[in-house]
Every structure is written in structure tokens, then in C-alpha cells.
Coordinates of C-alpha atoms in Angstrom, one line a residue:
M25 CA 5.9 -15.6 104.3
K26 CA 5.9 -12.5 102.2
N27 CA 8.6 -10.8 100.3
G28 CA 9.6 -7.3 99.5
S29 CA 12.3 -4.8 99.7
S30 CA 13.7 -3.3 102.8
Y31 CA 11.0 -2.0 105.1
P32 CA 11.6 0.7 107.7
M33 CA 11.7 0.6 111.4
Y34 CA 9.9 3.6 112.8
I35 CA 12.0 5.4 115.4
L36 CA 9.9 6.5 118.4
S37 CA 10.5 10.0 119.7
E38 CA 8.8 11.7 122.6
C39 CA 6.0 14.0 121.5
N40 CA 3.5 14.8 124.3
N41 CA 1.2 13.4 127.0
H42 CA 3.5 10.5 127.7
L43 CA 3.3 9.3 124.1
W44 CA 6.2 8.4 121.9
C45 CA 5.7 9.2 118.2
S46 CA 6.9 7.8 115.0
L47 CA 9.4 10.2 113.3
F48 CA 8.7 8.5 110.0
I49 CA 6.3 10.8 108.0
P50 CA 4.5 8.5 105.6
R51 CA 4.3 9.5 102.0
V52 CA 2.1 7.7 99.6
P53 CA 3.8 7.1 96.2
V54 CA 2.1 8.8 93.4
D55 CA 1.6 5.5 91.6
W56 CA -0.5 4.0 94.4
A57 CA -4.1 5.2 94.2
H58 CA -6.2 5.7 97.3
V59 CA -9.2 3.5 97.2
S60 CA -11.0 3.8 100.6
R61 CA -10.7 4.2 104.3
L62 CA -11.0 0.8 106.0
S63 CA -14.2 0.1 107.8
P64 CA -13.9 -0.1 111.6
S65 CA -14.3 -3.9 111.6
E66 CA -11.9 -4.8 108.8
E67 CA -8.9 -6.8 110.0
L68 CA -5.3 -6.1 109.5
E69 CA -2.0 -7.6 110.7
L70 CA 0.8 -5.7 112.4
T71 CA 4.3 -6.9 113.4
F72 CA 5.7 -5.8 116.7
A73 CA 9.5 -6.0 117.0
L74 CA 10.4 -6.4 120.7
K75 CA 13.7 -5.2 122.1
Q76 CA 16.3 -7.9 122.1
Q77 CA 18.9 -8.7 124.7
N78 CA 22.7 -9.2 124.3
V79 CA 23.0 -7.6 120.8
H80 CA 26.6 -6.7 121.4
Q81 CA 27.4 -10.3 122.5
L82 CA 25.7 -11.5 119.3
E83 CA 27.9 -9.3 117.2
E84 CA 31.0 -10.5 119.0
T85 CA 29.9 -14.1 118.5
L86 CA 29.5 -13.5 114.8
R87 CA 33.0 -12.0 114.6
L88 CA 34.5 -15.1 116.3
V89 CA 32.6 -17.7 114.2
S90 CA 33.3 -15.9 111.0
D91 CA 37.1 -15.2 111.5
P92 CA 39.2 -18.0 110.1
D93 CA 42.0 -17.1 112.6
S94 CA 39.6 -17.6 115.5
A95 CA 39.5 -20.8 117.5
Q96 CA 35.7 -20.4 117.3
Y97 CA 35.6 -20.3 113.5
G98 CA 32.7 -22.3 112.1
K99 CA 31.4 -23.2 115.6
Y100 CA 27.9 -22.0 114.8
L101 CA 24.9 -21.7 117.1
S102 CA 21.6 -23.5 116.8
L103 CA 18.3 -21.6 116.6
E104 CA 17.7 -22.5 120.3
E105 CA 21.1 -21.0 121.3
V106 CA 20.4 -17.8 119.3
A107 CA 17.0 -17.6 121.0
S108 CA 18.6 -18.0 124.5
L109 CA 21.0 -15.2 123.6
V110 CA 18.6 -12.5 122.2
R111 CA 15.2 -13.4 123.6
P112 CA 13.5 -10.2 125.0
S113 CA 13.6 -9.9 128.8
E114 CA 10.6 -11.2 130.8
L115 CA 9.8 -7.6 131.6
T116 CA 9.7 -6.6 127.9
Q117 CA 7.5 -9.6 127.0
K118 CA 5.2 -8.9 130.0
V119 CA 4.8 -5.2 129.2
V120 CA 4.1 -5.7 125.5
H121 CA 1.7 -8.6 126.0
H122 CA -0.2 -6.6 128.7
W123 CA -0.4 -3.6 126.4
L124 CA -1.8 -5.6 123.6
Q125 CA -4.3 -7.6 125.8
S126 CA -5.5 -4.4 127.4
H127 CA -6.7 -3.3 124.0
G128 CA -8.3 -6.7 123.3
V129 CA -5.6 -7.9 121.0
T130 CA -5.2 -11.7 121.6
N131 CA -4.9 -13.1 118.1
C132 CA -1.1 -13.1 118.0
L133 CA 1.7 -15.4 116.8
T134 CA 5.3 -15.3 118.0
V135 CA 8.5 -16.8 116.7
H136 CA 11.0 -19.1 118.3
T137 CA 13.3 -16.3 119.4
Q138 CA 10.2 -14.4 120.8
D139 CA 11.5 -11.1 119.5
F140 CA 8.7 -10.7 116.9
M141 CA 4.9 -10.8 117.4
Q142 CA 2.4 -10.8 114.6
C143 CA -1.1 -9.8 115.6
T144 CA -4.4 -9.6 113.8
M145 CA -6.9 -6.9 114.9
S146 CA -9.6 -4.7 113.5
R147 CA -8.9 -1.2 112.1
E148 CA -10.7 0.3 115.1
V149 CA -8.5 -1.5 117.6
A150 CA -5.3 -0.8 115.7
E151 CA -6.0 2.9 115.7
M152 CA -6.7 2.9 119.4
L153 CA -3.6 0.9 120.0
L154 CA -1.5 3.3 118.0
P155 CA -2.9 6.8 118.3
G156 CA -2.5 8.9 115.2
S157 CA -2.6 6.0 112.8
K158 CA -5.3 6.0 110.1
F159 CA -5.6 3.0 107.8
H160 CA -6.5 3.2 104.2
R161 CA -6.5 0.9 101.2
Y162 CA -4.4 1.7 98.2
I163 CA -4.1 0.0 94.8
K164 CA -1.6 -0.3 92.0
D165 CA -1.6 -2.6 89.0
G166 CA -4.4 -4.6 90.5
H167 CA -2.6 -5.2 93.8
S168 CA -3.9 -3.6 97.0
L169 CA -2.2 -2.6 100.2
V170 CA -3.4 -1.4 103.6
R171 CA -1.3 1.3 105.1
S172 CA -1.6 4.2 107.6
S173 CA -1.5 7.7 106.0
S174 CA -0.2 9.4 109.1
P175 CA 2.4 8.9 111.9
Y176 CA 1.5 6.8 115.0
S177 CA 2.4 7.0 118.6
V178 CA 3.1 4.6 121.5
H179 CA 2.7 5.2 125.2
D180 CA 6.0 5.8 127.0
D181 CA 5.5 2.8 129.2
V182 CA 5.7 0.6 126.1
H183 CA 8.1 2.4 123.7
Q184 CA 11.3 1.3 125.5
H185 CA 10.3 -2.3 124.9
L186 CA 9.7 -1.9 121.1
D187 CA 12.0 -1.3 118.2
F188 CA 9.2 -0.7 115.8
V189 CA 5.8 -1.7 114.6
G190 CA 5.6 -3.0 111.0
G191 CA 2.6 -2.9 108.7
L192 CA 1.8 0.8 108.9
H193 CA 3.7 3.0 106.5
R194 CA 6.0 1.3 104.0
F195 CA 5.1 0.9 100.4
P196 CA 7.1 -1.6 98.3
P197 CA 9.7 0.0 96.0
N198 CA 9.2 -0.2 92.3
R199 CA 10.6 -3.2 90.5
Q200 CA 13.8 -2.5 88.7
D201 CA 13.9 -2.8 85.0
L202 CA 16.0 -5.9 84.3
S203 CA 16.9 -4.8 80.8
K204 CA 19.2 -1.9 79.8
A205 CA 21.0 -0.4 76.9
K206 CA 24.0 -2.4 75.7
K207 CA 27.5 -1.0 75.7
S208 CA 29.8 -1.0 72.7
S209 CA 32.3 -3.7 72.1
G210 CA 35.9 -3.1 73.1
K211 CA 39.5 -3.8 72.2
H212 CA 41.5 -7.0 71.7
T213 CA 42.0 -9.1 74.9
H214 CA 44.6 -11.6 76.0
L215 CA 42.1 -14.3 76.6
K216 CA 40.9 -16.7 74.0
A217 CA 37.7 -15.1 72.9
W218 CA 34.7 -17.4 72.1
L219 CA 31.8 -15.9 70.2
H220 CA 28.5 -16.0 72.0
L221 CA 25.0 -14.4 71.7
G222 CA 24.4 -13.8 75.4
V223 CA 25.2 -15.1 78.9
T224 CA 24.1 -18.7 79.5
P225 CA 25.1 -21.3 82.1
A226 CA 27.8 -22.6 79.7
I227 CA 29.3 -19.1 79.2
L228 CA 29.4 -18.6 83.0
R229 CA 31.0 -22.0 83.5
Q230 CA 33.6 -21.1 80.8
R231 CA 34.4 -17.7 82.2
Y232 CA 34.6 -18.8 85.9
N233 CA 36.4 -22.1 85.1
L234 CA 33.7 -24.5 86.4
T235 CA 34.0 -28.0 84.8
A236 CA 31.2 -30.5 84.2
A237 CA 32.4 -32.2 87.4
D238 CA 31.7 -29.0 89.5
V239 CA 28.2 -30.0 90.7
G240 CA 26.8 -30.8 94.0
S241 CA 26.7 -34.2 95.6
A242 CA 26.5 -33.6 99.4
Q243 CA 23.2 -34.8 100.9
N244 CA 23.1 -32.1 103.6
N245 CA 23.6 -29.1 101.3
S246 CA 21.1 -26.6 100.1
Q247 CA 20.7 -23.1 98.7
A248 CA 17.8 -20.6 98.4
V249 CA 16.4 -17.6 96.7
A250 CA 13.8 -15.2 98.3
Q251 CA 11.2 -13.7 96.0
F252 CA 9.5 -10.4 96.9
L253 CA 6.9 -8.1 95.4
E254 CA 4.6 -10.9 94.2
Q255 CA 7.2 -12.5 92.0
Y256 CA 6.8 -16.1 91.1
Y257 CA 8.7 -18.7 89.1
H258 CA 7.0 -21.4 87.0
P259 CA 8.3 -25.0 87.3
A260 CA 7.7 -25.4 83.5
D261 CA 10.1 -22.5 82.8
L262 CA 12.8 -24.0 84.9
A263 CA 12.5 -27.4 83.1
E264 CA 12.5 -25.6 79.7
F265 CA 15.6 -23.6 80.7
M266 CA 17.5 -26.6 81.9
S267 CA 16.6 -28.6 78.7
M268 CA 17.9 -25.7 76.6
F269 CA 21.0 -24.7 78.6
G270 CA 21.8 -27.5 81.1
S271 CA 22.9 -30.4 78.9
S272 CA 26.6 -30.0 79.7
F273 CA 26.4 -30.6 83.4
K274 CA 24.5 -32.7 85.9
H275 CA 21.6 -30.6 87.3
M276 CA 18.2 -30.6 88.9
S277 CA 15.2 -29.4 87.0
K278 CA 12.9 -29.0 90.0
V279 CA 12.9 -26.8 93.1
D280 CA 13.0 -29.1 96.2
R281 CA 11.0 -26.9 98.5
V282 CA 8.8 -23.8 98.1
V283 CA 8.3 -21.9 101.4
G284 CA 5.1 -19.9 101.0
T285 CA 2.5 -20.0 98.3
Q286 CA 3.2 -19.7 94.6
G287 CA 0.8 -17.2 93.1
G288 CA -1.1 -17.8 89.8
G289 CA -0.7 -15.8 86.7
K290 CA 2.4 -15.0 84.8
A291 CA 5.9 -15.8 85.9
G292 CA 8.0 -12.9 87.0
L293 CA 11.2 -12.3 85.1
E294 CA 13.1 -11.6 88.4
A295 CA 12.0 -14.9 89.9
S296 CA 12.7 -16.8 86.8
L297 CA 16.2 -15.3 86.6
D298 CA 17.1 -16.0 90.2
V299 CA 15.9 -19.7 90.2
E300 CA 17.4 -20.6 86.9
Y301 CA 20.9 -19.2 87.6
I302 CA 21.4 -20.3 91.1
M303 CA 20.4 -23.8 90.0
S304 CA 22.7 -23.8 87.0
T305 CA 25.7 -22.4 88.8
G306 CA 25.0 -24.2 92.1
A307 CA 24.1 -27.2 89.9
N308 CA 22.6 -30.4 91.4
I309 CA 22.2 -28.8 94.8
S310 CA 18.9 -28.9 96.6
T311 CA 17.2 -25.5 96.1
W312 CA 14.5 -23.7 98.1
V313 CA 12.4 -20.8 97.0
F314 CA 10.9 -18.5 99.7
T315 CA 7.9 -16.8 98.1
N316 CA 4.8 -14.8 98.9
P317 CA 2.4 -16.8 101.0
G318 CA -0.9 -15.2 99.9
R319 CA -0.2 -12.1 101.9
H320 CA -2.4 -10.0 104.0
E321 CA -2.7 -6.5 102.6
S322 CA -1.1 -5.0 105.6
Q323 CA 1.9 -7.2 105.7
E324 CA 5.4 -5.9 104.8
P325 CA 7.0 -8.7 102.7
F326 CA 10.7 -8.3 103.4
L327 CA 9.9 -8.1 107.1
Q328 CA 7.8 -11.3 106.8
W329 CA 10.8 -13.1 105.3
M330 CA 13.1 -11.9 108.2
V331 CA 10.5 -13.1 110.7
L332 CA 10.4 -16.5 109.0
L333 CA 14.1 -17.0 109.3
S334 CA 13.7 -16.5 113.1
N335 CA 11.3 -19.4 113.2
M336 CA 12.9 -22.1 111.2
S337 CA 15.6 -24.4 112.7
D338 CA 16.5 -26.0 109.3
L339 CA 17.5 -23.5 106.7
P340 CA 19.7 -23.6 103.5
H341 CA 23.3 -22.5 103.9
V342 CA 23.2 -19.9 101.2
H343 CA 20.4 -17.3 100.5
T344 CA 20.5 -14.8 97.6
I345 CA 18.2 -11.8 97.6
S346 CA 18.0 -9.3 94.7
Y347 CA 16.1 -6.4 96.3
G348 CA 17.0 -3.2 98.2
D349 CA 15.9 0.3 99.0
D350 CA 17.5 3.7 99.4
E351 CA 19.1 4.1 102.9
D352 CA 17.5 7.6 103.2
S353 CA 14.0 6.2 102.7
L354 CA 14.4 4.0 105.9
S355 CA 14.8 4.9 109.5
A356 CA 18.2 4.1 111.1
A357 CA 16.5 2.2 113.9
Y358 CA 14.8 -0.1 111.4
M359 CA 18.1 -0.8 109.6
M360 CA 19.9 -1.4 112.9
R361 CA 17.2 -4.0 113.9
I362 CA 17.4 -5.7 110.5
N363 CA 21.2 -5.8 110.9
T364 CA 20.6 -7.8 114.1
E365 CA 18.5 -10.2 112.1
F366 CA 21.3 -10.6 109.7
M367 CA 23.7 -11.3 112.6
K368 CA 21.3 -13.9 113.9
A369 CA 21.5 -15.7 110.5
G370 CA 25.3 -15.4 110.4
V371 CA 25.9 -17.0 113.8
R372 CA 23.9 -19.9 112.6
G373 CA 26.3 -20.4 109.6
I374 CA 24.0 -18.9 107.0
S375 CA 25.5 -16.9 104.1
L376 CA 23.2 -14.0 103.0
L377 CA 24.0 -12.4 99.6
F378 CA 22.4 -9.2 98.5
A379 CA 22.5 -7.5 95.1
S380 CA 24.3 -4.2 95.2
G381 CA 21.6 -2.5 93.1
D382 CA 21.3 -1.2 89.5
S383 CA 21.7 2.5 90.0
G384 CA 25.5 2.9 90.3
A385 CA 26.4 5.2 93.1
G386 CA 22.9 6.6 93.1
C387 CA 22.0 10.2 93.4
R388 CA 20.1 12.1 96.1
H389 CA 19.1 15.7 95.4
L390 CA 19.6 17.8 98.5
T391 CA 18.6 21.4 99.3
K392 CA 20.0 24.4 97.4
G393 CA 21.0 22.4 94.3
R394 CA 23.4 20.2 96.2
N395 CA 23.6 16.4 95.4
S396 CA 25.1 13.4 97.1
F397 CA 25.4 9.7 96.2
R398 CA 22.7 7.5 97.5
P399 CA 23.6 4.2 99.1
S400 CA 21.2 1.2 99.2
F401 CA 20.2 -1.1 102.0
P402 CA 20.5 -4.0 102.7
A403 CA 23.5 -3.8 100.3
S404 CA 25.2 -1.4 102.8
S405 CA 24.8 -3.7 105.8
P406 CA 28.1 -4.8 107.3
F407 CA 26.6 -8.3 108.0
V408 CA 25.8 -9.4 104.4
T409 CA 27.9 -10.1 101.3
T410 CA 27.0 -7.7 98.6
V411 CA 27.4 -8.6 94.9
G412 CA 28.1 -6.0 92.2
G413 CA 28.0 -6.4 88.4
T414 CA 30.4 -6.7 85.5
S415 CA 30.2 -7.0 81.7
F416 CA 32.5 -8.7 79.2
K417 CA 34.9 -6.2 77.6
N418 CA 33.4 -7.3 74.3
P419 CA 29.7 -8.2 74.8
F420 CA 29.8 -10.9 72.2
K421 CA 33.0 -12.7 73.3
V422 CA 34.2 -14.5 76.4
T423 CA 36.8 -11.9 77.3
Y424 CA 38.0 -10.3 80.5
E425 CA 35.4 -8.3 82.5
V426 CA 35.0 -4.6 83.1
T427 CA 32.6 -2.6 85.3
D428 CA 28.9 -2.8 84.4
Y429 CA 27.9 0.9 84.6
I430 CA 24.8 0.1 86.6
S431 CA 26.6 -1.9 89.3
G432 CA 25.6 -0.5 92.7
G433 CA 28.3 0.6 95.1
G434 CA 29.4 3.2 97.5
F435 CA 29.6 4.1 101.2
S436 CA 26.9 3.8 103.8
N437 CA 25.7 7.0 105.5
I438 CA 24.4 4.9 108.5
F439 CA 26.9 2.1 109.2
K440 CA 30.5 2.6 110.1
M441 CA 33.2 0.8 108.2
P442 CA 33.7 -2.7 109.7
D443 CA 37.2 -3.7 110.8
Y444 CA 37.4 -6.5 108.3
Q445 CA 37.4 -4.1 105.3
A446 CA 39.1 -1.0 106.7
S447 CA 42.6 -1.7 105.3
A448 CA 41.3 -2.6 101.8
V449 CA 39.1 0.5 101.6
D450 CA 41.8 2.8 102.9
S451 CA 44.2 1.5 100.3
Y452 CA 41.6 2.3 97.6
L453 CA 40.9 5.8 98.8
K454 CA 44.6 6.6 98.9
A455 CA 45.4 5.0 95.5
V456 CA 42.7 6.9 93.6
A457 CA 42.6 10.1 95.8
A458 CA 43.2 12.4 92.8
S459 CA 40.3 11.0 90.8
L460 CA 37.7 10.5 93.6
P461 CA 34.4 12.3 93.5
P462 CA 34.2 15.3 95.9
Q463 CA 34.0 14.1 99.5
T464 CA 30.7 15.9 100.0
Y465 CA 29.1 13.1 97.8
F466 CA 30.0 10.2 100.1
N467 CA 30.9 9.1 103.6
T468 CA 34.5 7.9 103.6
S469 CA 34.1 6.3 107.0
G470 CA 31.0 4.3 106.1
R471 CA 30.6 0.6 105.3
A472 CA 31.8 0.3 101.7
Y473 CA 30.3 -2.1 99.2
P474 CA 30.1 -4.3 97.1
D475 CA 32.3 -7.1 98.4
M476 CA 32.6 -9.0 95.1
A477 CA 30.9 -9.2 91.7
A478 CA 30.0 -11.4 88.7
L479 CA 28.6 -10.9 85.2
S480 CA 25.4 -8.9 85.3
D481 CA 24.8 -8.1 81.6
N482 CA 23.1 -9.8 78.7
Y483 CA 21.6 -13.0 80.2
W484 CA 19.2 -15.5 78.7
V485 CA 16.2 -16.3 80.8
V486 CA 13.1 -18.5 80.2
S487 CA 10.0 -16.9 81.5
N488 CA 6.4 -17.9 80.6
R489 CA 7.9 -20.6 78.3
V490 CA 9.6 -17.9 76.2
P491 CA 13.4 -17.6 76.0
I492 CA 14.2 -13.9 76.6
P493 CA 17.6 -12.3 75.8
W494 CA 19.3 -9.1 77.1
V495 CA 18.3 -9.5 80.7
S496 CA 20.7 -7.6 83.0
G497 CA 21.2 -6.4 86.5
T498 CA 22.9 -7.4 89.8
S499 CA 19.8 -9.6 90.2
A500 CA 21.7 -11.8 87.8
S501 CA 25.2 -11.7 89.3
T502 CA 23.9 -12.4 92.9
P503 CA 22.5 -15.9 92.4
V504 CA 25.5 -16.8 90.2
V505 CA 27.9 -16.0 93.1
G506 CA 25.4 -17.7 95.5
G507 CA 25.5 -20.9 93.4
M508 CA 29.3 -21.0 93.5
L509 CA 29.4 -20.5 97.3
A510 CA 26.9 -23.4 97.6
L511 CA 29.3 -25.5 95.5
I512 CA 32.1 -24.7 97.8
N513 CA 29.9 -25.5 100.8
D514 CA 29.3 -28.8 99.1
Q515 CA 33.0 -29.7 99.1
R516 CA 33.4 -28.4 102.7
L517 CA 30.6 -30.5 104.0
L518 CA 31.9 -33.6 102.2
K519 CA 35.2 -33.0 104.0
G520 CA 33.5 -32.7 107.4
L521 CA 34.0 -28.9 107.5
P522 CA 31.3 -26.4 108.5
A523 CA 29.5 -24.2 105.9
L524 CA 31.1 -20.9 105.0
G525 CA 28.6 -18.8 107.0
F526 CA 29.2 -15.0 106.9
L527 CA 31.8 -14.8 104.2
N528 CA 33.2 -11.2 104.4
P529 CA 35.9 -11.6 107.2
R530 CA 37.4 -14.5 105.3
L531 CA 36.9 -12.9 101.8
Y532 CA 38.8 -9.7 102.8
K533 CA 41.6 -11.8 104.3
L534 CA 42.1 -13.3 100.9
K535 CA 43.0 -9.8 99.6
G536 CA 41.8 -10.6 96.1
Q537 CA 43.4 -14.1 95.9
A538 CA 41.3 -16.4 93.8
L539 CA 39.3 -13.6 92.1
F540 CA 39.6 -11.9 88.8
D541 CA 40.4 -8.3 89.5
V542 CA 38.3 -5.8 87.6
T543 CA 40.2 -2.6 86.9
E544 CA 38.4 -0.9 84.1
G545 CA 35.2 1.2 84.0
C546 CA 33.1 3.5 86.2
H547 CA 29.5 3.3 87.3
L548 CA 26.7 5.9 87.3
G549 CA 26.6 8.9 89.6
C550 CA 24.7 12.2 89.7
L551 CA 24.1 14.1 86.5
D552 CA 25.4 17.4 87.6
E553 CA 28.3 19.7 86.8
Q554 CA 30.6 18.4 89.5
V555 CA 30.6 14.6 88.8
Q556 CA 28.9 14.7 85.4
G557 CA 27.1 11.4 85.7
K558 CA 30.1 9.4 87.0
G559 CA 30.3 7.7 90.4
F560 CA 33.3 5.6 91.4
C561 CA 35.7 3.8 89.1
A562 CA 37.2 0.3 89.3
A563 CA 40.9 0.0 90.4
P564 CA 43.4 -2.7 91.2
S565 CA 42.4 -4.7 94.3
W566 CA 39.2 -3.7 96.1
D567 CA 37.0 -0.9 94.7
P568 CA 33.4 0.3 95.5
V569 CA 32.1 -0.8 92.0
T570 CA 33.1 -4.5 91.8
G571 CA 34.5 -5.2 95.2
W572 CA 37.4 -7.7 95.0
G573 CA 36.4 -8.8 91.6
T574 CA 34.7 -11.9 90.1
P575 CA 35.2 -15.6 91.1
N576 CA 37.9 -17.8 89.6
Y577 CA 36.0 -20.9 90.9
P578 CA 38.8 -23.5 91.2
A579 CA 41.1 -21.1 92.9
L580 CA 38.4 -19.8 95.2
L581 CA 37.4 -23.4 96.1
A582 CA 41.0 -24.2 97.0
A583 CA 41.4 -21.0 99.1
L584 CA 38.1 -21.7 101.0
L585 CA 38.8 -25.4 101.6
K586 CA 41.8 -24.6 103.8

């Protein structure tokens, strides 16, 4: 299925004549050029998210199976058990099916949990089904999309049974630039400093204390990356990367399974980075790549990946994803539904890791010259583990780590602070109260992120058979952490223990044990008179720039094997 960044759920609000209208006002990005109105007979595909049952029970189940102090810890549900819990009511299914069939829509696929339907129909039928919608084709860099240029509505008999309709409005976010300016070298450190010319698997293993013996061996273990925005990796690049950088540890040089269809043309730097580093940190572990399946122009890639997870009974234990979008560009209802999808994964024992983003605290320009920080989703979801970024104090030596100024972090404006992190965040806010940005810039009661971090600066990547230096971003740190969690799962599985699943409740109970605390540096914020380009700053224990810090692998393994 397809990939992408976060895609919005369109809240339906009463408008008139028994219709419920989308409050999302679509805006076509300036870099997407309008090509044409679709002809009436042209086909498109829409995704209907049906209202689920027992969402609160699902959340409570996730809490119990993720809390190491619970008797239910690690007692995960099967896909069938998840389906039995959240499956839409018979009434919801009947109403939505009848509504579609009454418009002649019969070419539909559903998922095992029956809470998503994907239907193919003509433009003419789609616009009758969803009054107000008008589908056009847009193009950018040779890629075309079909989207509606106006809000849609749904009859009030149907709206109460739907969360949203996907495939209408959302355009993919721009890819982030994975290279950035380098920072100057720093002072003397207490660690033995080894000269290097960039981050490679050997440098990561040295910094995080992985030995040549720290490789996978369990037969039932696996890890995955998900690629969006038509990013592809090339098998030849992976083989070349491992021949250059993998000689000191046992590894695999091939991906075990590609879910979807690898596109032709050049490899993407993002995809190359993700695959090469999860497979060199989580070395010798079976790796899957979820990639674009030759998408229909009207599909929304991130949503397609989420739908796919609801339809596969056998999935890797760890997934790393390096994409996100601004919270304020998405509807709250969409994010709430995607959170439910994350919970569905968590109760099955799946660890979802998301990059915290490369814009620091971000900046949103409000009315009358006011600004606020700009949190990112899914990084701000309470039900994923979010990974920030660090740099070596001296960029050419293996020294201690400091904040990478691009590391995304902050406080959600949508989701309340989960109980598992309340004490840690409260301690941070009290400890640095005198130096915090003005409280008008962030929501002190929101879900705070990231949860942990790893090096995100100055990586070597092989892409299109060319070794490329200076590649940076939390897109690098996330698969590195994912690979280490996959190694820990490997040892747990060999001992007959369940996989780690949703890590955060256990991570926060460690209170920084087994991680290298990052206490220096600040990340980016708004360029204005009040904060002058500075967001939050690192501090002892948890902070909203690097979370609890970076992994000390042997100590983290020992802590998580208990």
C-alpha cells in the first residue's frame, strides 16, 4: 500500500438540509499545478473510515499490556481479537453499505477489522455521493494527484457512522532536506575521542556500546521501515553499503520482504538511509520494507499504510517511520482516529517509532504578529515512541552528545499529557522554569515529545551506488533506535519473553536509566523578538529536545530483559 505523511480526517459539522459538511477547507499548495478537471467517467478511489466500537476499552487494554507492573504486561491481542473489540456495529456497517450501494458503489474492499472500506467509483458518482466535492488533477515534479478543490458534505443519516472520508483533500507534505549546515567543533571531553569523518555503523556501534556479538539470531524476529512519498531503496545500494561499512559485524545484505511495489528510477536518499541503518544497527534481523504499491492518484499514502496494518496478521515487531506533518494542518478528528490505529498496533505488541521532525520547536505565525511553536503529528501522538536527534560535541570525534539544533520537540496542542510522562515533564518544567519560552508559545498540559534520541547528524549513505556524506535529520536517528529495540526483542524472544510492544510506559519508568543523558544545547524556535530563534533547551533527565537521552545499548538491554 501507499505511503506518505499524516493525512487529515475531515470533521463533519452540520451545515444545512440534513447534510453534514467537512470543516476542512482544502488549499492547493502553490507547487502543485492544476492540470484538468476529471472527466465524469474517470475512476478514483476513496477510503471510508467507519466508526469503531470500544475505543476506550482498547486504550485501557493498551495501558495494561504495556505497563510492566501490570499482570497483563506482554499479553498481546491477535488481529482477530482486535477486530472483535473495535469492529463497527452492525448498524454502522449496514448504514454505510446501503449508502454506498444506493449510489451504485459496489467495487469496495474492506479490512479484517472492518473499520475501513476502500471503494472505486467514477468522478461523477463520487461527486453525487459527497455533495460539494469537485475532483481535479494536479501535478508536481512529474507526479500527479487527484484531489477535490472544495469541501464535501455527507447526509446526516450517514455522518454519525463515519469518522472521515480519505482521498479528497490532502496533498503530501514536502520532503525534508536531509542535509544541513554543520556546527562548529566543541571543547575537550572526558571520553576517549576517536577521529572520524562521518557517522557510519561502526561509529554508532562504538558510541552506543554494541559489540560484534550484538546481532540478531532469533528466527521469529523482524523489523520494518515504511517508505512514503514515492521513496524507494535499491537492493544494489544496500549491498554496496554493507560491503563498505558492515565488515565488523554479522549482517544481512538483502531485505527479506517488500510489501508493495518498488518503483523504478532513482533511489531516494530517505529510503536508502532508513533501510541501511535499521539493518546495520538491528544487524542480522529479518527486515521488511513497506513501500508504494503503484498508487492510484486519489490515494493518500500514509492512510494506505495504516489500512494495511489493519489487514495483516503477521507483522514485524518494530516499525520506524520518518515522516510527519504540522498538527495545525490536520483535523483533530483525523488525528484521534489515527491514534486509535496506533493503539490497535500497540495491543498487538508492535512498537511504532516516529521521527520527531527536523524543525526544532517549529513556528506558527498567528494573527496580529503573534507566534507560537508548531508541534508535529504523529510525533505528538501519545501512542508512539518519538525519536529526536543529537550531534557529537565535536563533529569529527566520538565524544559525548549534545542537542542537534534541528531535533523536533515540544508539546501537543491536541493531545493531553499521558499519565506515563506527567511526572517527568512536570519536573522539567519546574527545573527550567526561569529559562522557558513564554507560555503563550506552547501548551504545558499537552503530550510532550520526543521520548528518546540518537545521533542525527553527519551520516554516510549509499544511494544510486554513490557514497554520500553529511546526511542528517531525525530520519537517521529513528531507524538507529528501531534497530536497537529490534535487537532487544531478539534477546527477549530467545528467552521466551514477549516483544517490547508500546515502549513508552516502560521507558518512562526507567527514569533515564540505561540512557546517555543529553544536557547541552537548544533547538530551533520562532525567529522573533521574544524567543529569538530558540525553542526549548536540553536539561538533566527528560527534556522536550532529546527526551530521556540516547541508548547505552548493553545497559538498556539489561534493563529491558527484566
